[in-house]
Short mmCIF file of C-alpha atoms in Angstrom, two decimals:
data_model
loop_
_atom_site.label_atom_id
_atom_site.label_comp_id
_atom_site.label_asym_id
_atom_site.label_seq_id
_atom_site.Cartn_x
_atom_site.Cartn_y
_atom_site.Cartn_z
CA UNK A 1 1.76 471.21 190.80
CA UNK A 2 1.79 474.27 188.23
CA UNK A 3 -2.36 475.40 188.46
CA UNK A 4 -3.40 478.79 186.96
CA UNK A 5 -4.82 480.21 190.12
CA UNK A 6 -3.48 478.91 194.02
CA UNK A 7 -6.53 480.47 195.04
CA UNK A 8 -8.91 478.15 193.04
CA UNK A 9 -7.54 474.88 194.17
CA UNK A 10 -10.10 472.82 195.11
CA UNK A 11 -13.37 474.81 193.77
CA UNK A 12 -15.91 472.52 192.93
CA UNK A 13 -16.96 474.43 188.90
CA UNK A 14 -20.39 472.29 189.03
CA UNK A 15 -22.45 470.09 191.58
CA UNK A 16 -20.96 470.84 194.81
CA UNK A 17 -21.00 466.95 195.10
CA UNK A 18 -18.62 464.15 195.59
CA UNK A 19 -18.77 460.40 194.58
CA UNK A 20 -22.60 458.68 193.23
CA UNK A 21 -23.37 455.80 191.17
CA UNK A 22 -20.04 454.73 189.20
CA UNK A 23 -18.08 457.85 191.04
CA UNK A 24 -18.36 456.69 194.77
CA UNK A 25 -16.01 454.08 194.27
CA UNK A 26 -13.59 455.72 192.54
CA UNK A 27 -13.26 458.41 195.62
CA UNK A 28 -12.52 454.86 197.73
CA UNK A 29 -9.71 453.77 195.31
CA UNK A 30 -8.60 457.58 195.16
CA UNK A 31 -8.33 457.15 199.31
CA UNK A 32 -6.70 453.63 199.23
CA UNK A 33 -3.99 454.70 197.02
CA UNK A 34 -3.04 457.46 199.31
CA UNK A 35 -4.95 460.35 197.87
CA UNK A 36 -6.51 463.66 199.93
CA UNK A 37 -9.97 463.74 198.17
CA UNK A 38 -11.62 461.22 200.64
CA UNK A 39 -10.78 462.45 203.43
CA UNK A 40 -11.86 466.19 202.00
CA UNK A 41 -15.18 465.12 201.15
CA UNK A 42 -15.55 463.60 204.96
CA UNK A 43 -14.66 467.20 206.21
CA UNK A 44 -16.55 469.23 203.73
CA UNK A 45 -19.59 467.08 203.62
CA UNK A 46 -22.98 467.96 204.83
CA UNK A 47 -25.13 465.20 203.27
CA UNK A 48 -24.62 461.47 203.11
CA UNK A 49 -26.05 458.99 201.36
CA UNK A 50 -25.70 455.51 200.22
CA UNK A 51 -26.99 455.47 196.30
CA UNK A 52 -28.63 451.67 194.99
CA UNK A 53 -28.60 450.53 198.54
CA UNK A 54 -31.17 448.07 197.25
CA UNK A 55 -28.92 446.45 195.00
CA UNK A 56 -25.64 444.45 195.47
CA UNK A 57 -22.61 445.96 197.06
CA UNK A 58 -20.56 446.04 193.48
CA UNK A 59 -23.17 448.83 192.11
CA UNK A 60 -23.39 450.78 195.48
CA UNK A 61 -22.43 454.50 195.45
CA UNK A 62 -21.40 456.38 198.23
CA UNK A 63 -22.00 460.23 197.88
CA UNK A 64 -21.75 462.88 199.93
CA UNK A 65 -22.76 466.65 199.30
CA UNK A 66 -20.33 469.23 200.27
CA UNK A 67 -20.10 472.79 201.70
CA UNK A 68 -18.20 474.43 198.90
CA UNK A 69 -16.14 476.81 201.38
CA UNK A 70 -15.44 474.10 203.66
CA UNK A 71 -13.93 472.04 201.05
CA UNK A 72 -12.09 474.95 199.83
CA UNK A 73 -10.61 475.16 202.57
CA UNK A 74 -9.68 471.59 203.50
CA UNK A 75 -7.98 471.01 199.43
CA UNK A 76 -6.10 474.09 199.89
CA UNK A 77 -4.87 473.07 203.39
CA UNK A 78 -4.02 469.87 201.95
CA UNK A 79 -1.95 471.47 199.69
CA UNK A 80 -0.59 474.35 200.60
CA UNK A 81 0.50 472.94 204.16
CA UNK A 82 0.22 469.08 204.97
CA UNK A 83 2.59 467.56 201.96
CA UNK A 84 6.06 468.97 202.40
CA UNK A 85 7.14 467.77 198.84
CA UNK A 86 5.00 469.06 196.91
CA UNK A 87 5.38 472.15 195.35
CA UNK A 88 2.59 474.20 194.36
CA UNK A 89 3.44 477.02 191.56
CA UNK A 90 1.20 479.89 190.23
CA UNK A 91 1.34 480.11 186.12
CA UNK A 92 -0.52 479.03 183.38
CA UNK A 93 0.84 476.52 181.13
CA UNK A 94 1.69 477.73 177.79
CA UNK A 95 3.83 474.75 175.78
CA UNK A 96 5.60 472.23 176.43
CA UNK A 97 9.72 471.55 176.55
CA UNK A 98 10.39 468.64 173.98
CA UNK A 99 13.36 466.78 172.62
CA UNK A 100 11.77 465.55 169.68
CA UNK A 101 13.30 463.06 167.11
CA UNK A 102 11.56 459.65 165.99
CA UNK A 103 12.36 456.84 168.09
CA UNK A 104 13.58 458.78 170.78
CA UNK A 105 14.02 457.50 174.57
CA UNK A 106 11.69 457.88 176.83
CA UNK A 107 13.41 460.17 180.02
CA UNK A 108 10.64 458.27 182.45
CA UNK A 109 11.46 454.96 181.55
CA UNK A 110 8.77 451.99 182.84
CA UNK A 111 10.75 449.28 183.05
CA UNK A 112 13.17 447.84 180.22
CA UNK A 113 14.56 444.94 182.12
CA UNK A 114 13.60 441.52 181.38
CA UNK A 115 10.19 440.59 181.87
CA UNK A 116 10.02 437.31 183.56
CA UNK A 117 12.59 439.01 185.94
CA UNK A 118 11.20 441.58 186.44
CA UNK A 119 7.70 440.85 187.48
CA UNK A 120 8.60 437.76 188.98
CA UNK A 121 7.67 435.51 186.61
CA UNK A 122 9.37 432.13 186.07
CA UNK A 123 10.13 430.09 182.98
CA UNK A 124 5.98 428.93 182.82
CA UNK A 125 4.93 432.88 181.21
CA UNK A 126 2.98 432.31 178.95
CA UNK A 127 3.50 434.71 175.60
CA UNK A 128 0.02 436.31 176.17
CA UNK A 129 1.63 437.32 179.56
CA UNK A 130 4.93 438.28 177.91
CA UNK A 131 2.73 440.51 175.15
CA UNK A 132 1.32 442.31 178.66
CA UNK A 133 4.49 443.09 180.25
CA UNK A 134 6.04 444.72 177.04
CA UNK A 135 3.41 446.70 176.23
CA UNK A 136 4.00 447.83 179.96
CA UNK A 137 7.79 449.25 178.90
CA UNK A 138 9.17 452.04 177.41
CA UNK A 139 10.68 451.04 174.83
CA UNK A 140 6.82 449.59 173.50
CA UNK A 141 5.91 452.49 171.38
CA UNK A 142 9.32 453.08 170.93
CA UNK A 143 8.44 453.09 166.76
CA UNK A 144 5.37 455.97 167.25
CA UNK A 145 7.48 457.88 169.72
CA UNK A 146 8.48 461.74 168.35
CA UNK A 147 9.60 463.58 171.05
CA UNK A 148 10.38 463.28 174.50
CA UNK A 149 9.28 465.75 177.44
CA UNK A 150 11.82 468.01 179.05
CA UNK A 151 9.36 469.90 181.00
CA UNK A 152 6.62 472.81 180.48
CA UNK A 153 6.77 476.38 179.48
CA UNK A 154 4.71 478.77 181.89
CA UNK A 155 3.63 482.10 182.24
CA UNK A 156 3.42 484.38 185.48
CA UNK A 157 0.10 485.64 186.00
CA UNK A 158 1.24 488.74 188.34
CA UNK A 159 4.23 489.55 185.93
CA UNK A 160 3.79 488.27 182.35
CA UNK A 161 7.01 486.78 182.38
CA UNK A 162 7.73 483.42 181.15
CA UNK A 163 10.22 480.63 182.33
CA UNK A 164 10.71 476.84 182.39
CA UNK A 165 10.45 474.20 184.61
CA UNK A 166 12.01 470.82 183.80
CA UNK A 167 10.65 467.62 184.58
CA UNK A 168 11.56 464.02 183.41
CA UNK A 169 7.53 463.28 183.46
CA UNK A 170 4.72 465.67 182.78
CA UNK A 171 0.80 465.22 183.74
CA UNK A 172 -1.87 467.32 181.67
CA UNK A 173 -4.83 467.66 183.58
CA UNK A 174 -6.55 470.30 182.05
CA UNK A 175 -10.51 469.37 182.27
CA UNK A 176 -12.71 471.91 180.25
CA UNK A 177 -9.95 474.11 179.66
CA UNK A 178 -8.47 473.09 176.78
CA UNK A 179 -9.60 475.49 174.14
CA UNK A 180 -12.51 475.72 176.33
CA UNK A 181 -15.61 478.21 174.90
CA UNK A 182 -18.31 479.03 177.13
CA UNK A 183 -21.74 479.06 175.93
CA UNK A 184 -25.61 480.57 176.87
CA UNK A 185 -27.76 480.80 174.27
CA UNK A 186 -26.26 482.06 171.31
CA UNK A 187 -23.25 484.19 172.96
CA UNK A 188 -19.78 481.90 173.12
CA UNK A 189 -16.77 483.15 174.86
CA UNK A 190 -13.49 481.82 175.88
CA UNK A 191 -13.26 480.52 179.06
CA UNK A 192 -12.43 477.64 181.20
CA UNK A 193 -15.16 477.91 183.79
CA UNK A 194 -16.76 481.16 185.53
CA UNK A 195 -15.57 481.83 188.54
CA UNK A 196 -18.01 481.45 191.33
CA UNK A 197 -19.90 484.61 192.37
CA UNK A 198 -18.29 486.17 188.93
CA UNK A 199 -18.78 487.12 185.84
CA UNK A 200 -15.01 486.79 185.53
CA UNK A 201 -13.79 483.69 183.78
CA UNK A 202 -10.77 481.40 183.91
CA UNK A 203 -8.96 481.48 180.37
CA UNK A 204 -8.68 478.19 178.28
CA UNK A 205 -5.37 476.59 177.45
CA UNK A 206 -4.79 477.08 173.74
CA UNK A 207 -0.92 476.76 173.60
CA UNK A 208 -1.34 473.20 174.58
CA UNK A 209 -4.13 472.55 172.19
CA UNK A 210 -1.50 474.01 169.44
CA UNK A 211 1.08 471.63 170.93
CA UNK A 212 -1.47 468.74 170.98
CA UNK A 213 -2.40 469.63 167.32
CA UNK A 214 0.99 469.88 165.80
CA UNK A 215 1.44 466.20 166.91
CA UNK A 216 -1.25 464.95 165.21
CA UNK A 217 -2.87 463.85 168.51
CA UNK A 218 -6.45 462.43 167.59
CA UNK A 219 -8.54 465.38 169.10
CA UNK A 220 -12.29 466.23 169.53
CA UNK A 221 -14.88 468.42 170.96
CA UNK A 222 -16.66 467.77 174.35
CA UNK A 223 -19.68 469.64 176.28
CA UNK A 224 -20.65 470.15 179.76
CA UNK A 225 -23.16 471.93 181.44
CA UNK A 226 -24.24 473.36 184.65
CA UNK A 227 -27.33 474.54 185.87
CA UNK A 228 -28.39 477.34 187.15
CA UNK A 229 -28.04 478.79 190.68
CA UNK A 230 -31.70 479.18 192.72
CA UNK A 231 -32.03 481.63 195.51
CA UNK A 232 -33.17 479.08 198.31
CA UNK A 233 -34.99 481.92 199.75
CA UNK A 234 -37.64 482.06 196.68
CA UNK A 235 -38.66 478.14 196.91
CA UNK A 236 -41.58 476.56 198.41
CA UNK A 237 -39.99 473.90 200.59
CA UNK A 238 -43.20 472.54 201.41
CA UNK A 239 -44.26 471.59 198.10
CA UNK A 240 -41.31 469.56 197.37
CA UNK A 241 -40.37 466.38 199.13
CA UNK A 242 -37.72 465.95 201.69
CA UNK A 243 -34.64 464.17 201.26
CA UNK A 244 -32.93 463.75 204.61
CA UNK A 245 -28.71 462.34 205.09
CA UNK A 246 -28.20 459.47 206.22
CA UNK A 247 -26.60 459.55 210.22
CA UNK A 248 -25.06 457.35 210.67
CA UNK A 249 -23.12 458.17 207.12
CA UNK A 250 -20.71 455.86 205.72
CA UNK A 251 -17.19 457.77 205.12
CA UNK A 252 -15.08 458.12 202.56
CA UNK A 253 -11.96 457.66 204.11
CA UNK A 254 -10.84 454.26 204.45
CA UNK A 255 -8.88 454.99 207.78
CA UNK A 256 -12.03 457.26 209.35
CA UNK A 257 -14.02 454.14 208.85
CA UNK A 258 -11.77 451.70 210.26
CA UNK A 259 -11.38 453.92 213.19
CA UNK A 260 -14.99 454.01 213.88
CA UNK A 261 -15.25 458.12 213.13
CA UNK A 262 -18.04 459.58 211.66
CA UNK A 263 -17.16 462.56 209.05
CA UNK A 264 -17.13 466.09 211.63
CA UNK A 265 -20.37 467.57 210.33
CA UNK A 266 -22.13 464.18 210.99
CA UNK A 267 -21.05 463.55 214.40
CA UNK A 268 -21.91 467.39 215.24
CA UNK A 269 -25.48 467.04 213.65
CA UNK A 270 -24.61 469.39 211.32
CA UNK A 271 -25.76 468.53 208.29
CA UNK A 272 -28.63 469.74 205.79
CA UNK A 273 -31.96 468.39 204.19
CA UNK A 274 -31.69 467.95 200.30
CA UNK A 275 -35.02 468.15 198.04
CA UNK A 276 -36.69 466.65 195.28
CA UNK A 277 -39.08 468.56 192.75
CA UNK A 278 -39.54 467.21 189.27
CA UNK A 279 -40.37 468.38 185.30
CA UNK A 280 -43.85 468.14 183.96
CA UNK A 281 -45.58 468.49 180.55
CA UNK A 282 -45.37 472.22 180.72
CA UNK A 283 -41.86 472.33 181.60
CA UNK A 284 -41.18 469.88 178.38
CA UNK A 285 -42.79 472.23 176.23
CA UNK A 286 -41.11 474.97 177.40
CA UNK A 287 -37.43 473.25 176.92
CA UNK A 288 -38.45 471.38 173.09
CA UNK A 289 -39.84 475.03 172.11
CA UNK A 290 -36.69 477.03 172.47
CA UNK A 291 -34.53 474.30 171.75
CA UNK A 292 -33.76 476.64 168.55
CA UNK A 293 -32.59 479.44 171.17
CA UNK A 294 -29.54 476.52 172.11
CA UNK A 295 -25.71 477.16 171.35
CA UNK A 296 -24.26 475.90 167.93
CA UNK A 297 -21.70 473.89 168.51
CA UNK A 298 -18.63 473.07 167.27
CA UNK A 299 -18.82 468.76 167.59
CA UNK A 300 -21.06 466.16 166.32
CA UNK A 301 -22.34 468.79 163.47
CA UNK A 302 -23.34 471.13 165.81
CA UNK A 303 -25.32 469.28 168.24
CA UNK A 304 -22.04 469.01 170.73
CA UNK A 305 -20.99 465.35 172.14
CA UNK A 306 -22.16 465.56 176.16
CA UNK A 307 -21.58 463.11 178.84
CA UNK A 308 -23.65 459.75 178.82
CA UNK A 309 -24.59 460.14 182.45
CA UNK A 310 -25.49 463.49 182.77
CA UNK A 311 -27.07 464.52 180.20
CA UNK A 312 -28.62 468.38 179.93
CA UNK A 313 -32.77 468.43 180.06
CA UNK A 314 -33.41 469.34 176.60
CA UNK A 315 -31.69 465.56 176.14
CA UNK A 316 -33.75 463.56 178.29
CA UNK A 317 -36.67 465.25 177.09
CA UNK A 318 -35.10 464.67 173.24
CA UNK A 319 -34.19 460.94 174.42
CA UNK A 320 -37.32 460.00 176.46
CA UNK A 321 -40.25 461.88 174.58
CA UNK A 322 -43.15 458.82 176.22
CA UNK A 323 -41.74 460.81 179.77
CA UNK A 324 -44.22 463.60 181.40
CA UNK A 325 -41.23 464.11 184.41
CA UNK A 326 -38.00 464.04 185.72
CA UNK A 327 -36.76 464.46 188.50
CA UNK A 328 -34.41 467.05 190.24
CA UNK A 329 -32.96 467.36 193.29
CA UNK A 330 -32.68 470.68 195.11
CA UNK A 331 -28.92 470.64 196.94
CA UNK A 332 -27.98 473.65 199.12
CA UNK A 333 -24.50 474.33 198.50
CA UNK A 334 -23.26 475.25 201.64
CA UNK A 335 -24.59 475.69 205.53
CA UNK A 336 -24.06 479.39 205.10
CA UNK A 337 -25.84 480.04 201.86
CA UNK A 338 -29.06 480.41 199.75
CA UNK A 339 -27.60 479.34 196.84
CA UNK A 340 -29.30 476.12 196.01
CA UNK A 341 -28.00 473.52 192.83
CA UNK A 342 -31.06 472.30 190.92
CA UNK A 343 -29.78 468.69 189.77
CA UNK A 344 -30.38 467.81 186.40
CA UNK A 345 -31.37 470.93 185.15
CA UNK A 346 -28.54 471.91 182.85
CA UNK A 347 -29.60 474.21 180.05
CA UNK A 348 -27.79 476.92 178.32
CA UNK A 349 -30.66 479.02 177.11
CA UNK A 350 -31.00 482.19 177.38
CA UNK A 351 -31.32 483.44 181.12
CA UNK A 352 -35.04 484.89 180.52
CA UNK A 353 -35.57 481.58 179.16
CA UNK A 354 -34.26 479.37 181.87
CA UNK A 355 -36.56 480.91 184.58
CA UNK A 356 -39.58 480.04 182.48
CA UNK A 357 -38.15 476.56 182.28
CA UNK A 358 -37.23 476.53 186.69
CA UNK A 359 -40.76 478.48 187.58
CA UNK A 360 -42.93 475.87 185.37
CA UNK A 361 -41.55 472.98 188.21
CA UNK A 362 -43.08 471.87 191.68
CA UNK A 363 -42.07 474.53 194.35
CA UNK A 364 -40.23 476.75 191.88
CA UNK A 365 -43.32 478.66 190.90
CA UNK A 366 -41.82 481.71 192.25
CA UNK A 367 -37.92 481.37 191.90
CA UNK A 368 -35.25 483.89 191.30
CA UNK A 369 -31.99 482.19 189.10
CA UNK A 370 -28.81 483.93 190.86
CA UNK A 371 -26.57 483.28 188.12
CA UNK A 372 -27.32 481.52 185.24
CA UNK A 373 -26.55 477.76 183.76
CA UNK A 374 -23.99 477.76 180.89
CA UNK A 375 -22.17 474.59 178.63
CA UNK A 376 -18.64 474.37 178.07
CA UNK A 377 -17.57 473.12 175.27
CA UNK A 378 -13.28 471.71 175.23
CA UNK A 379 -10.78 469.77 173.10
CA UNK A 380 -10.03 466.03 174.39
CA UNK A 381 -7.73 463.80 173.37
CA UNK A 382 -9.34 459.95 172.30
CA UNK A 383 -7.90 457.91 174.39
CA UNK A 384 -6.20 455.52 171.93
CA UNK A 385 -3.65 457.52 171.82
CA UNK A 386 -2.22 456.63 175.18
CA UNK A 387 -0.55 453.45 176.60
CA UNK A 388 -2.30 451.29 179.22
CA UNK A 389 -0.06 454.13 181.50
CA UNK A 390 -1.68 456.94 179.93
CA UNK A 391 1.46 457.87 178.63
CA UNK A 392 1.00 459.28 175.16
CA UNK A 393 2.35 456.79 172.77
CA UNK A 394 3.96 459.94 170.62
CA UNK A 395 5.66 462.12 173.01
CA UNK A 396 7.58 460.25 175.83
CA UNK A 397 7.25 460.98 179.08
CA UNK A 398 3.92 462.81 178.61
CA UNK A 399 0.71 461.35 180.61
CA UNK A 400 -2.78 462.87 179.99
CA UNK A 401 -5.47 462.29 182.86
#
């Protein structure tokens, strides 16, 4: 695992959240198949609750809130201690090691045997079947194949220095980072994500974008936001309504619940009280009237492509103009700290500008912002570029996730 700081594994950039409607689920799967973040979130979490519990069980969403320390803490002893084959290296990745020639082999080879064979299939396989199976080998995009990976080219972050590492398989995770620019108001910077409690920012990954480019990988531009922080010590509690966990909670871990265990902060009664204010006319004036104050972007002519389901509040105000409110839900993000997540209210105006937007809301009349909501905006890769493995159909070898 080659990640550009050790000491950031596991930071949660955004909502200090885990799992919801259409995530929740995929946390399960993550646990079933052997993965850490489950059982993290049961550790780390201090609020519980069981989204669309009216509705049927397929469109149920488990999600917890966490403490950000305390999942810190659990990732990185994960990590760093409890998997004795994995190897965790400090560097940021610069390019990538290729053997490149058209038609090449794959060096992380699917399967090339034959299918029926192979997947235990007798002489009744039907061709749509057969189509399924190939498409699952290597040597399927054998024709669009130009280069194969050897491995990735990083750089010390202490030193400078740069060296390989070899590897018959690669996997880019790189989030907002690649060719990430950060955003409020007008002002754009390069950056990944700020760290927290910083003005200091995590570089982008531009070699890879390069590498990406040179390719001819279909790429395009994606935004995010985040809110900003609220000093829990300037809102009216009162005027808001309560939104308590669930206890008993429903874990995350798949072996915790079959054991009968309740996550730790549960079964000690530690847990926190979440909060709901909402928009109102006032606050919807406020966000349409300096929409001219938001960043230019570099996507959809400008306007920057953001995610479906969580879209910033000048959007749902945009989308939904018949709307006098929306909601938000107040989220501490920790037991031992004021520092409170305003749901929903993603924004990159200017700072003087978002605290007119926060103090027009229920309970928020007299709120200090601790650090201010920016957007990210990054290079992705369309996803028709990859196989059904998310291997990258021109560069064997090379999976993107």
């Amino acid at each position: 695992l080659v990640t550009q700081r050790i000491d950031t594994i596991g930071e949660l950039s955004c909502n200090p959240s885990i799992g919801g409607i259409g995530k929740g689920h995929l946390v399960r799967e993550i646990d079933a198949l052997g993965g850490v973040m489950g059982e993290v979130a049961d550790q780390a979490g201090i609020h519980f609750r069981m989204l669309n519990r009216r509705k049927g069980p397929a469109v149920r969403g488990p999600r917890g809130q966490m403490d950000r320390d305390l999942y810190k803490a659990a990732m990185q002893t994960q990590m760093l201690e409890l998997h004795e084959n994995l190897s965790v290296i400090e560097g940021g990745v610069e390019d990538l090691l290729l053997d490149e020639g058209l038609g090449i082999e794959s060096m992380a080879p699917l399967t090339d045997e034959d299918p029926s064979s192979n997947f235990g299939f007798g002489s009744n396989t039907s061709q749509d079947q057969k189509r399924m199976i190939e498409l699952a080998s290597s040597k399927a995009n054998q024709q669009f194949r130009q280069a194969r990976i050897r491995g990735v080219i990083i750089t010390d972050p202490k030193t400078g220095v740069q060296k390989e590492i070899t590897a018959r398989a690669v996997v880019i995770t790189t989030g907002t980072f690649l060719r990430g620019v950060l955003m409020i108001g007008k002002d754009r910077y390069s950056g990944g994500r700020h760290l927290r409690d910083s003005e200091e920012v995590e570089p982008p990954s531009v070699g890879l974008a390069k590498t990406l480019e040179r390719f001819n990988f279909p790429l395009g531009r994606l935004k995010t936001g985040t809110p900003p922080r609220l000093d829990g010590n300037t809102i009216n509690w009162d005027a808001c309504v309560i939104q308590p966990s669930e206890n008993p909670a429903i874990p995350f871990s798949h072996l915790r619940q079959f054991r009968g265990e309740q996550p730790p902060n549960v079964a000690s009664g530690n847990l926190i009280d979440c909060y709901k204010s909402a928009t109102n006319e006032e606050t919807h004036k406020l966000v349409a009237g300096y929409a001219h104050l938001l960043p230019e972007y570099d996507g959809n002519d400008g306007k920057g492509q953001g995610p479906r389901y969580c879209p910033s509040i000048f959007k749902k105000v945009e989308r939904f103009p018949e709307r006098t409110s929306h909601n938000s839900f107040l989220e501490p993000e920790g037991l031992n700290t004021n520092i409170v997540y305003p749901n929903g209210m993603s924004g990159p105006y200017p700072e003087e500008i978002q605290l007119k937007i926060m103090r027009s809301m229920i309970g928020l009349e007299k709120v200090d912002i601790i650090r201010p909501g920016y957007d990210v905006e990054y290079d992705f890769v369309n996803p028709q570029s990859l196989t059904h493995a998310l291997e990258t159909k021109t560069i064997g070898g090379l999976y993107l996730a």
